[in-house]
XYZ file of N, CA and C in Angstrom:
552
model
N 65.170 95.348 127.297
C 64.110 95.026 126.362
C 64.981 94.606 124.863
N 64.855 93.244 124.568
C 65.322 92.921 123.496
C 64.516 93.330 122.102
N 64.941 93.012 121.324
C 64.377 93.346 119.847
C 62.908 92.536 120.047
N 62.912 91.233 120.221
C 61.948 89.967 120.272
C 60.968 90.695 121.138
N 61.204 91.216 122.558
C 60.358 91.608 123.599
C 59.256 92.783 122.757
N 59.563 93.612 122.157
C 58.782 94.732 121.449
C 58.070 94.210 120.583
N 57.971 92.534 120.015
C 56.901 92.063 118.988
C 55.646 91.611 119.922
N 54.458 91.494 119.250
C 53.415 91.146 120.291
C 53.203 89.773 120.571
N 54.106 89.000 120.141
C 54.189 87.648 120.706
C 53.427 86.450 120.002
N 53.217 86.995 118.431
C 52.569 86.195 117.685
C 53.277 84.823 117.641
N 52.505 83.738 117.837
C 53.202 82.335 117.760
C 52.230 81.465 117.126
N 52.782 80.176 116.766
C 52.049 79.187 116.367
C 52.122 79.044 114.650
N 52.283 77.603 114.390
C 52.144 77.035 113.091
C 53.027 75.764 112.992
N 52.774 74.915 112.569
C 53.591 73.586 112.427
C 53.329 73.531 110.665
N 54.368 73.229 109.929
C 54.618 73.062 108.732
C 55.488 71.637 108.701
N 55.253 70.824 107.915
C 55.523 69.551 107.575
C 55.275 69.004 106.194
N 56.632 68.633 105.842
C 56.791 68.134 104.035
C 57.319 66.699 104.627
N 56.619 65.904 103.600
C 57.060 64.137 103.432
C 57.125 64.115 102.074
N 58.336 63.400 101.984
C 58.603 62.914 100.460
C 59.106 61.235 100.515
N 58.134 60.756 99.766
C 58.085 59.239 99.733
C 57.581 58.745 98.136
N 58.042 57.597 97.691
C 57.268 57.181 96.725
C 56.976 57.776 95.368
N 58.010 58.816 95.158
C 57.848 59.444 94.252
C 56.608 61.016 94.277
N 55.867 60.859 95.525
C 55.329 61.956 95.753
C 56.025 62.940 96.965
N 55.372 64.221 97.033
C 55.839 65.460 97.951
C 54.288 65.638 98.424
N 54.416 65.917 99.839
C 53.033 66.246 100.337
C 53.714 67.447 101.568
N 52.847 68.322 101.439
C 53.329 69.641 102.299
C 51.990 69.937 103.209
N 52.126 69.922 104.178
C 50.685 70.251 105.230
C 51.236 71.424 106.337
N 50.118 72.034 106.649
C 50.430 73.069 107.077
C 49.228 73.307 108.237
N 49.125 73.853 109.486
C 48.088 74.006 110.328
C 47.465 75.494 109.903
N 46.287 75.497 110.712
C 45.903 77.102 110.580
C 46.001 77.941 111.637
N 46.659 77.545 112.655
C 46.608 78.537 113.711
C 47.605 79.660 114.029
N 47.069 80.834 114.200
C 47.862 81.999 114.400
C 47.560 82.319 115.967
N 48.276 82.634 116.892
C 48.288 83.015 118.253
C 48.942 84.242 118.610
N 48.463 84.992 119.718
C 49.100 86.006 120.095
C 49.067 85.810 121.628
N 50.296 85.668 122.230
C 50.272 85.035 123.497
C 49.492 84.031 123.626
N 48.377 83.984 124.516
C 47.816 82.808 125.057
C 46.577 82.847 123.931
N 46.350 83.666 123.230
C 44.898 84.088 122.439
C 45.060 83.331 121.274
N 44.171 82.424 120.620
C 44.116 81.789 119.202
C 43.542 83.041 118.674
N 43.991 83.671 117.478
C 43.564 84.921 116.680
C 42.895 84.475 115.510
N 43.366 83.135 114.919
C 42.794 82.632 113.923
C 43.255 81.260 113.638
N 42.113 80.524 113.295
C 42.141 79.071 113.472
C 42.338 78.394 112.095
N 42.330 79.367 110.934
C 42.288 78.824 109.612
C 43.087 79.308 108.582
N 44.311 79.917 109.073
C 45.107 80.823 108.422
C 45.630 79.490 107.214
N 46.059 80.228 105.976
C 46.493 79.313 104.769
C 48.193 79.348 104.861
N 48.802 78.342 105.001
C 50.514 79.152 105.314
C 51.108 77.919 104.144
N 50.131 77.020 103.551
C 50.852 76.404 102.342
C 50.138 76.777 100.943
N 50.987 76.979 100.201
C 50.449 77.438 98.543
C 51.348 76.850 97.708
N 50.532 76.607 96.405
C 51.384 76.450 95.418
C 51.995 77.632 94.559
N 53.039 77.379 94.337
C 54.217 78.375 93.308
C 54.091 78.153 91.835
N 54.850 79.058 90.974
C 55.253 78.597 89.864
C 54.286 77.932 89.203
N 53.014 78.313 89.017
C 52.011 77.548 87.992
C 51.435 76.181 88.663
N 51.896 75.936 90.093
C 51.569 74.688 90.590
C 52.433 73.707 90.585
N 53.960 73.949 89.892
C 55.002 72.880 89.816
C 55.758 73.176 91.407
N 55.487 73.863 92.124
C 56.276 73.888 93.536
C 55.290 74.327 94.709
N 55.498 73.740 95.639
C 54.765 73.774 96.974
C 55.501 74.556 97.801
N 55.075 75.431 98.775
C 55.715 76.134 99.423
C 54.920 76.487 100.650
N 55.504 76.370 102.128
C 54.985 76.611 103.418
C 55.805 77.433 104.134
N 55.080 78.175 105.307
C 56.043 79.018 106.114
C 55.518 79.037 107.528
N 56.281 79.097 108.443
C 56.467 79.563 109.596
C 57.140 80.710 109.984
N 56.403 81.387 110.741
C 56.926 82.759 110.745
C 55.885 83.979 110.479
N 56.523 85.264 110.509
C 55.614 86.423 109.990
C 55.029 86.216 108.440
N 53.708 86.637 108.641
C 52.883 86.326 107.237
C 53.408 87.276 106.084
N 53.582 88.528 106.563
C 53.584 89.477 105.490
C 55.318 89.076 104.999
N 56.219 88.723 106.203
C 57.394 88.391 105.639
C 57.606 87.018 104.586
N 56.692 86.117 104.865
C 56.739 85.104 104.066
C 56.343 85.203 102.998
N 55.279 86.114 102.705
C 54.477 86.454 101.500
C 56.097 86.846 100.487
N 56.368 88.044 101.140
C 57.531 88.815 100.333
C 58.543 87.659 99.831
N 58.936 86.808 100.885
C 59.844 85.728 100.271
C 59.065 84.741 99.209
N 57.921 84.484 99.417
C 57.372 83.652 98.054
C 57.356 84.476 96.998
N 57.028 85.720 96.913
C 57.170 86.525 95.559
C 58.763 86.313 95.291
N 59.585 86.816 96.078
C 61.225 86.533 95.723
C 61.488 85.130 95.162
N 60.771 84.274 95.699
C 61.266 82.740 95.313
C 60.635 82.862 93.779
N 59.507 83.159 93.520
C 58.797 83.097 92.369
C 59.631 83.493 91.249
N 60.007 84.744 91.273
C 60.792 85.631 90.802
C 62.292 84.931 90.358
N 62.684 84.398 91.124
C 64.214 83.315 91.245
C 63.547 82.197 90.309
N 62.518 81.655 90.515
C 62.193 80.529 89.913
C 62.037 80.752 88.270
N 61.520 81.938 87.923
C 61.268 82.366 86.650
C 62.622 82.736 86.089
N 63.458 83.505 86.996
C 65.019 83.536 86.394
C 65.652 82.650 85.810
N 65.583 81.582 86.769
C 66.439 80.230 86.508
C 65.483 79.357 86.273
N 64.562 79.661 85.181
C 63.986 78.413 84.467
C 63.444 77.428 85.213
N 62.920 77.576 86.154
C 62.219 76.415 87.239
C 63.079 75.834 87.852
N 64.432 75.832 87.869
C 65.427 75.196 88.728
C 65.277 75.467 90.025
N 64.483 74.716 90.847
C 64.167 75.291 92.112
C 65.621 75.046 93.095
N 66.404 74.339 93.058
C 67.580 74.278 94.008
C 68.671 75.664 93.542
N 68.501 76.272 92.328
C 69.262 77.304 91.885
C 68.391 78.438 92.677
N 67.226 78.380 92.545
C 66.315 79.740 92.812
C 66.345 79.752 94.361
N 66.422 78.625 94.984
C 66.565 78.440 96.690
C 67.850 78.973 97.018
N 68.820 78.745 96.309
C 70.118 79.173 96.840
C 70.197 80.746 96.490
N 70.022 80.955 95.467
C 69.589 82.521 95.030
C 68.928 83.346 95.909
N 67.865 83.016 96.370
C 66.972 83.346 97.562
C 67.722 83.608 98.534
N 68.399 82.632 99.424
C 69.054 82.477 100.625
C 70.141 83.368 100.272
N 70.624 83.587 99.482
C 72.165 84.520 99.536
C 71.251 85.910 99.581
N 70.502 86.345 98.710
C 69.751 87.556 98.755
C 69.249 87.793 100.403
N 68.377 87.013 100.641
C 68.102 86.956 102.162
C 68.933 87.157 103.396
N 70.338 86.749 103.266
C 71.123 86.952 104.118
C 72.099 88.246 103.649
N 72.015 88.857 102.896
C 72.831 89.997 102.282
C 72.236 91.307 102.283
N 70.934 91.198 101.916
C 70.023 92.425 101.653
C 69.802 92.900 102.830
N 69.802 94.290 103.065
C 69.291 94.969 104.348
C 67.925 94.530 104.846
N 67.042 94.720 103.397
C 65.828 94.742 103.710
C 65.242 93.198 104.089
N 65.778 92.366 103.418
C 65.518 90.968 103.096
C 65.754 90.541 104.713
N 67.008 90.844 105.226
C 67.527 90.389 106.750
C 66.761 90.362 107.909
N 65.648 91.436 107.867
C 64.820 91.863 108.870
C 63.743 90.862 108.522
N 63.750 90.075 107.614
C 62.353 89.102 107.478
C 62.395 88.134 108.536
N 61.403 87.634 109.065
C 61.262 86.545 110.004
C 60.369 85.605 109.367
N 60.875 84.459 108.742
C 60.089 83.485 108.525
C 61.059 82.204 108.254
N 60.524 80.929 108.087
C 61.272 80.137 107.397
C 60.332 79.415 106.439
N 60.893 78.907 105.169
C 60.449 78.197 104.262
C 60.568 76.897 104.112
N 59.390 76.181 103.726
C 59.748 74.642 103.316
C 59.402 74.801 101.873
N 60.118 74.471 100.742
C 59.862 74.244 99.503
C 59.888 73.057 98.762
N 58.971 72.323 97.734
C 59.240 71.114 97.293
C 58.759 71.323 95.819
N 59.418 70.456 94.915
C 58.455 70.386 93.544
C 58.613 68.806 93.380
N 58.448 68.017 91.990
C 58.572 66.732 91.796
C 59.792 65.944 92.421
N 60.879 66.890 92.570
C 62.126 65.954 92.934
C 62.760 66.125 93.862
N 62.728 67.495 94.679
C 63.450 67.969 95.758
C 62.556 68.957 96.311
N 63.041 68.530 97.917
C 62.493 69.365 98.874
C 63.760 70.244 99.722
N 63.465 71.470 99.875
C 64.306 72.134 100.812
C 63.774 73.121 101.942
N 64.607 73.365 102.922
C 64.280 74.263 104.255
C 64.994 75.299 103.743
N 64.562 76.605 103.694
C 65.218 77.737 103.397
C 65.313 78.681 104.859
N 66.337 79.409 105.223
C 66.183 79.985 106.390
C 66.959 81.486 105.775
N 66.913 82.624 106.637
C 67.434 83.705 106.540
C 68.835 84.029 107.116
N 69.458 82.610 107.725
C 70.778 82.837 107.752
C 71.480 82.069 106.548
N 70.937 81.904 105.633
C 71.457 81.430 104.405
C 71.298 80.117 104.220
N 70.574 79.122 105.013
C 70.620 77.719 104.971
C 69.839 77.416 103.962
N 70.242 76.353 103.023
C 69.174 75.784 102.015
C 69.407 74.378 102.245
N 68.710 73.940 103.057
C 68.984 72.363 103.446
C 67.978 71.496 102.709
N 68.394 70.086 102.466
C 67.626 69.262 101.585
C 67.734 68.073 102.784
N 66.502 67.790 103.250
C 66.286 66.773 104.134
C 66.817 65.224 103.524
N 67.477 64.597 104.630
C 68.120 63.550 104.204
C 67.241 62.253 104.285
N 66.190 62.165 104.902
C 65.094 61.380 104.723
C 63.829 61.594 104.161
N 63.668 62.656 103.474
C 62.730 63.256 102.833
C 61.704 63.789 103.814
N 61.910 64.066 105.070
C 60.894 64.783 106.033
C 61.741 65.925 106.734
N 60.508 66.906 106.586
C 61.084 68.441 107.290
C 59.903 69.042 107.783
N 60.207 69.588 108.988
C 59.337 70.539 109.254
C 59.877 71.552 110.332
N 58.993 72.584 110.530
C 59.351 73.937 110.749
C 58.065 74.530 111.903
N 58.124 75.424 112.627
C 57.407 76.091 113.291
C 57.463 75.365 114.753
N 56.274 76.053 115.643
C 56.096 75.814 116.995
C 55.963 74.157 117.282
N 55.363 73.617 116.540
C 55.268 72.295 116.665
C 55.855 71.373 115.623
N 56.981 71.925 115.088
C 57.656 71.413 114.000
C 58.346 69.917 114.286
N 59.054 70.097 115.561
C 59.864 68.853 116.336
C 58.823 67.706 116.595
N 57.550 68.132 117.013
C 56.663 66.766 117.251
C 56.083 66.395 116.010
N 56.068 67.074 114.963
C 55.594 66.504 113.480
C 56.490 65.879 113.010
N 57.902 66.335 113.186
C 59.129 65.908 112.330
C 59.236 64.292 113.117
N 59.079 64.155 114.449
C 59.298 63.018 115.267
C 57.927 61.836 114.738
N 56.926 62.243 114.669
C 56.048 61.542 114.510
C 56.150 60.892 113.071
N 56.280 61.557 112.060
C 56.289 61.662 110.418
C 57.975 60.527 110.440
N 58.760 60.906 111.209
C 59.672 59.709 111.082
C 59.525 58.404 111.714
N 58.792 58.173 112.703
C 58.237 56.924 113.189
C 57.298 56.313 112.261
N 56.514 57.187 111.692
C 55.399 56.699 111.061
C 55.717 56.275 109.446
N 56.647 56.687 109.211
C 57.664 56.491 107.726
C 57.976 55.206 107.426
N 58.204 54.453 108.695
C 58.604 52.862 108.524
C 57.432 52.000 108.661
N 56.202 52.339 108.579
C 55.254 51.731 108.789
C 54.190 52.196 107.596
N 54.093 52.984 107.032
C 53.167 53.734 106.153
C 53.848 54.120 104.498
N 53.318 53.627 103.639
C 54.086 54.001 102.439
C 53.228 55.402 101.734
N 52.110 55.771 102.150
C 51.504 56.845 101.650
C 52.036 58.203 102.379
N 52.417 59.167 101.723
C 53.305 60.331 102.319
C 52.104 61.312 102.952
N 50.942 61.331 102.392
C 49.695 62.141 102.701
C 49.326 61.510 104.119
N 49.013 60.332 104.216
C 48.788 59.588 105.439
C 49.394 59.863 106.261
N 51.016 59.764 106.245
C 52.014 60.199 107.177
C 51.811 61.508 107.756
N 51.851 62.550 106.702
C 51.842 63.880 107.209
C 50.414 64.183 107.851
N 49.291 63.740 107.738
C 48.221 64.203 108.475
C 48.000 63.459 109.851
N 48.447 62.160 109.832
C 48.858 61.499 111.208
C 49.955 62.425 111.928
N 50.850 62.652 111.405
C 51.727 63.450 112.458
C 51.675 64.726 112.626
N 50.678 65.584 111.735
C 50.075 66.730 112.430
C 49.009 66.314 113.328
N 48.322 65.412 113.311
C 47.524 65.173 114.153
C 48.041 65.056 115.545
N 49.357 64.367 115.486
C 50.089 64.083 116.887
C 50.502 65.565 117.389
N 51.285 66.211 116.449
C 51.616 67.609 116.646
C 50.717 68.527 117.322
N 49.268 68.389 116.721
C 48.076 69.112 117.487
C 47.690 68.855 118.958
N 47.958 67.620 118.864
C 47.684 66.993 120.341
C 48.466 67.736 121.484
N 49.808 67.914 121.019
C 51.145 68.163 121.902
C 51.046 69.674 122.049
N 51.354 70.493 120.829
C 51.714 71.542 120.876
C 50.082 72.586 121.056
N 50.314 73.413 122.035
C 49.302 74.470 122.045
C 49.050 75.629 120.799
N 50.150 75.660 120.343
C 50.147 76.671 119.243
C 49.990 75.928 117.923
N 49.496 74.640 117.828
C 49.099 74.107 116.258
C 47.835 73.469 116.775
N 47.130 73.540 115.704
C 45.522 72.824 115.470
C 45.563 71.899 114.293
N 44.273 71.465 114.050
C 43.860 70.399 113.390
C 43.479 70.871 112.141
N 43.366 72.312 111.849
C 42.825 72.832 110.473
C 43.713 72.583 109.498
N 43.972 71.811 108.815
C 45.191 71.172 107.940
C 44.913 72.073 106.169
N 45.813 72.513 105.960
C 45.768 72.586 104.511
C 46.821 71.532 103.861
N 46.664 70.849 103.074
C 47.470 69.650 102.498
C 47.517 70.076 100.842
N 48.696 69.980 100.395
C 49.245 70.029 99.020
C 50.009 69.172 98.544
N 49.658 68.288 97.464
C 50.846 67.168 97.122
C 51.104 67.062 95.976
N 52.398 66.731 95.129
C 52.677 66.529 93.975
C 53.345 65.220 93.607
N 53.245 64.955 92.480
C 53.733 63.619 92.277
C 52.739 62.545 91.732
N 53.202 61.437 91.814
C 52.295 60.473 91.276
C 51.272 60.147 92.209
């Protein structure tokens, strides 16, 4: 039995970030599943941080993500709202701290200028094309958003359409969206 075999099999979520035309949009679905059962269909996995200047979304364990959100907010305060610096410092702590290393989540965060994917492996990645996704339906949403990006100028329309496509394909993704945006 591996460590993952002892967990209850919580699955599900799709988080998608789209940056285009001076706007950043972060969309997340609301599904939480245990095995083949939908436990909740309207969970809120996208929220505003730092007085509304940063939007963050997570895939993974909810309590772990909330602990990471708190740490990120503290880093943003410590580094005067510099998102890149706060993300790098959070990733360093996450990778080296014994308690934080056990946290099971991935974060997408963005402000008016930048977007980052942060992982517990110490990764702080800025998407090259402004589109990033995580979660069980993340690859479906990412693919759809990249395809739609060439034909649509509105990042919110791209995010909503891509999330609808992911919800149609991934059984762990639903259409109950929370969408937050920053910018023009």
